[in-house]
PDB file of C-alpha atoms in Angstrom:
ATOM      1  CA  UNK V   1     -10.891   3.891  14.756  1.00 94.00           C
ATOM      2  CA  UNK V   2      -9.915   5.196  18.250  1.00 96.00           C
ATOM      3  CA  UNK V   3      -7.487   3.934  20.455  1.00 96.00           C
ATOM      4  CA  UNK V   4      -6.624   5.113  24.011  1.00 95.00           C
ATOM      5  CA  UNK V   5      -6.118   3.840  27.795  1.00 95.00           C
ATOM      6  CA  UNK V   6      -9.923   4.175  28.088  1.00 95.00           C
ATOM      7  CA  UNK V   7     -12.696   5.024  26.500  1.00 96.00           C
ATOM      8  CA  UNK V   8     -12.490   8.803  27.607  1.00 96.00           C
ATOM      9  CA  UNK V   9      -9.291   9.076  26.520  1.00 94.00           C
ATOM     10  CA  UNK V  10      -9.634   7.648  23.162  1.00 96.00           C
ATOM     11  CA  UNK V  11      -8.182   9.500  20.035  1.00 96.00           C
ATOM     12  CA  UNK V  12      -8.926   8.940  16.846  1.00 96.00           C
ATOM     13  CA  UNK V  13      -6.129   6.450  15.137  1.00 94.00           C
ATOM     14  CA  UNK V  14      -5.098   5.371  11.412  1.00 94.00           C
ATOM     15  CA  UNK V  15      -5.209   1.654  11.729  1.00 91.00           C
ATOM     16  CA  UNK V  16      -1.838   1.623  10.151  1.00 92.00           C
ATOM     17  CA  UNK V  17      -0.892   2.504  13.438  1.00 95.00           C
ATOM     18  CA  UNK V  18      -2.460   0.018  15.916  1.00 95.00           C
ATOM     19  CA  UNK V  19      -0.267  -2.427  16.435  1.00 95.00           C
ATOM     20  CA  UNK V  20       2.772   0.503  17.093  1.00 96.00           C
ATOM     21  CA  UNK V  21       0.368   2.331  19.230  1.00 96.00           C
ATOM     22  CA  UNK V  22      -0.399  -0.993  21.510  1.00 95.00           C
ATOM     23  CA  UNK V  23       3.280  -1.735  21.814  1.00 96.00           C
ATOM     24  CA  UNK V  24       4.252   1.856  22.860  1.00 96.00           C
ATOM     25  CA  UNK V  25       1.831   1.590  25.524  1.00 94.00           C
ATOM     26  CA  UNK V  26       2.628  -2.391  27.032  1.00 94.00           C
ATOM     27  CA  UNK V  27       6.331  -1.092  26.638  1.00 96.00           C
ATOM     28  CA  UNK V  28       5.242   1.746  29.142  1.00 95.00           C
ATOM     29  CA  UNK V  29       3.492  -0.751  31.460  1.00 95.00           C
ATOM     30  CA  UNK V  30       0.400  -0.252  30.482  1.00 93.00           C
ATOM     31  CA  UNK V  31      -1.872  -3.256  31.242  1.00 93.00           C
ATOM     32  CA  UNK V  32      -5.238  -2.522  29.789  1.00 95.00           C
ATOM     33  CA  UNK V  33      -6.302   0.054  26.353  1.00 96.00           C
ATOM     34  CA  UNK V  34      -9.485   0.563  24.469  1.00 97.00           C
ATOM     35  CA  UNK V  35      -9.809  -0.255  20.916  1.00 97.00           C
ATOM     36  CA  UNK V  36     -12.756   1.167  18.884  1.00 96.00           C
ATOM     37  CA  UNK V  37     -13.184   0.274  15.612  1.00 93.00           C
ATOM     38  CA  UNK V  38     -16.374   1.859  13.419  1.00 87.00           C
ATOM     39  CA  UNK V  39     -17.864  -0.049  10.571  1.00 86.00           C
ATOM     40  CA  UNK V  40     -18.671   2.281   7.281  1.00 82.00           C
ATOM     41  CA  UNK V  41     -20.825   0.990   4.376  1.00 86.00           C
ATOM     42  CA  UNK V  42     -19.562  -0.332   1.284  1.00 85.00           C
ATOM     43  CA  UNK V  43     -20.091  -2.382  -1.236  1.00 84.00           C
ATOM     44  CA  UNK V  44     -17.439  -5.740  -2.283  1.00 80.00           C
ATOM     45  CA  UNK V  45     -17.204  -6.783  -5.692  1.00 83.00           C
ATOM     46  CA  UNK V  46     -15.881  -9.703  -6.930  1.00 80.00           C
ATOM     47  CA  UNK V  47     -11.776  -9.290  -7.521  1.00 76.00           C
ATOM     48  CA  UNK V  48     -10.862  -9.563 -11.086  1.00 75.00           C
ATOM     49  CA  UNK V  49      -9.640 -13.074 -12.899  1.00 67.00           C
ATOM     50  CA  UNK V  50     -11.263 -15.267 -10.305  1.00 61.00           C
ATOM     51  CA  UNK V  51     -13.391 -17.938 -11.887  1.00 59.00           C
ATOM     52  CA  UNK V  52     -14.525 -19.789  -8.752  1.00 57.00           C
ATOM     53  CA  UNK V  53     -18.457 -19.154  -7.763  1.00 58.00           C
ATOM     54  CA  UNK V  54     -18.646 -19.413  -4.231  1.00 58.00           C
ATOM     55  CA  UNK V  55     -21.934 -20.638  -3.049  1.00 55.00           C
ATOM     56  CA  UNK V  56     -22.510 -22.788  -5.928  1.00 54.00           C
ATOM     57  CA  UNK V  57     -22.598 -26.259  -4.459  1.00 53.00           C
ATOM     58  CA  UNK V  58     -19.131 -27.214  -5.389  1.00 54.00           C
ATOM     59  CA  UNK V  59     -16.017 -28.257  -3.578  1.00 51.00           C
ATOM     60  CA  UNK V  60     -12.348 -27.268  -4.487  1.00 54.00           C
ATOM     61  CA  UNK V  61     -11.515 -30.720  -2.781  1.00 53.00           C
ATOM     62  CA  UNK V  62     -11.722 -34.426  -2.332  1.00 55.00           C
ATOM     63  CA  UNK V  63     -13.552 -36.119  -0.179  1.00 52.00           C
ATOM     64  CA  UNK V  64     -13.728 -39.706   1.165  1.00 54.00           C
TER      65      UNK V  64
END
């Protein structure tokens, strides 16, 4: 992620740190900042002791 007042500026940024890094620079007057954010490849599994299927057909609720 990078985070700056434009794009030239941009420095590279933990995202831990967004939200702090936006509110430094509104509380300075700033009016405008750049926010990229890079996507990296992974794979999600399934978290552990979860029994519902999703995409199986079924609803977890009522309906009229």
């Amino acid at each position: 992620m990078r985070f700056g007042v434009d794009e030239a500026s941009a420095q590279p940024l933990p995202p831990a740190e967004l939200i702090r890094s936006i509110n430094a620079l509104t509380s300075e007057g700033g009016e405008q900042f750049f926010v990229e954010i890079l996507r990296k490849p992974g794979k999600r599994t399934p978290r552990a002791g979860s029994d519902h299927g999703f995409g199986d057909g079924e609803l977890d609720f009522e309906q009229d």
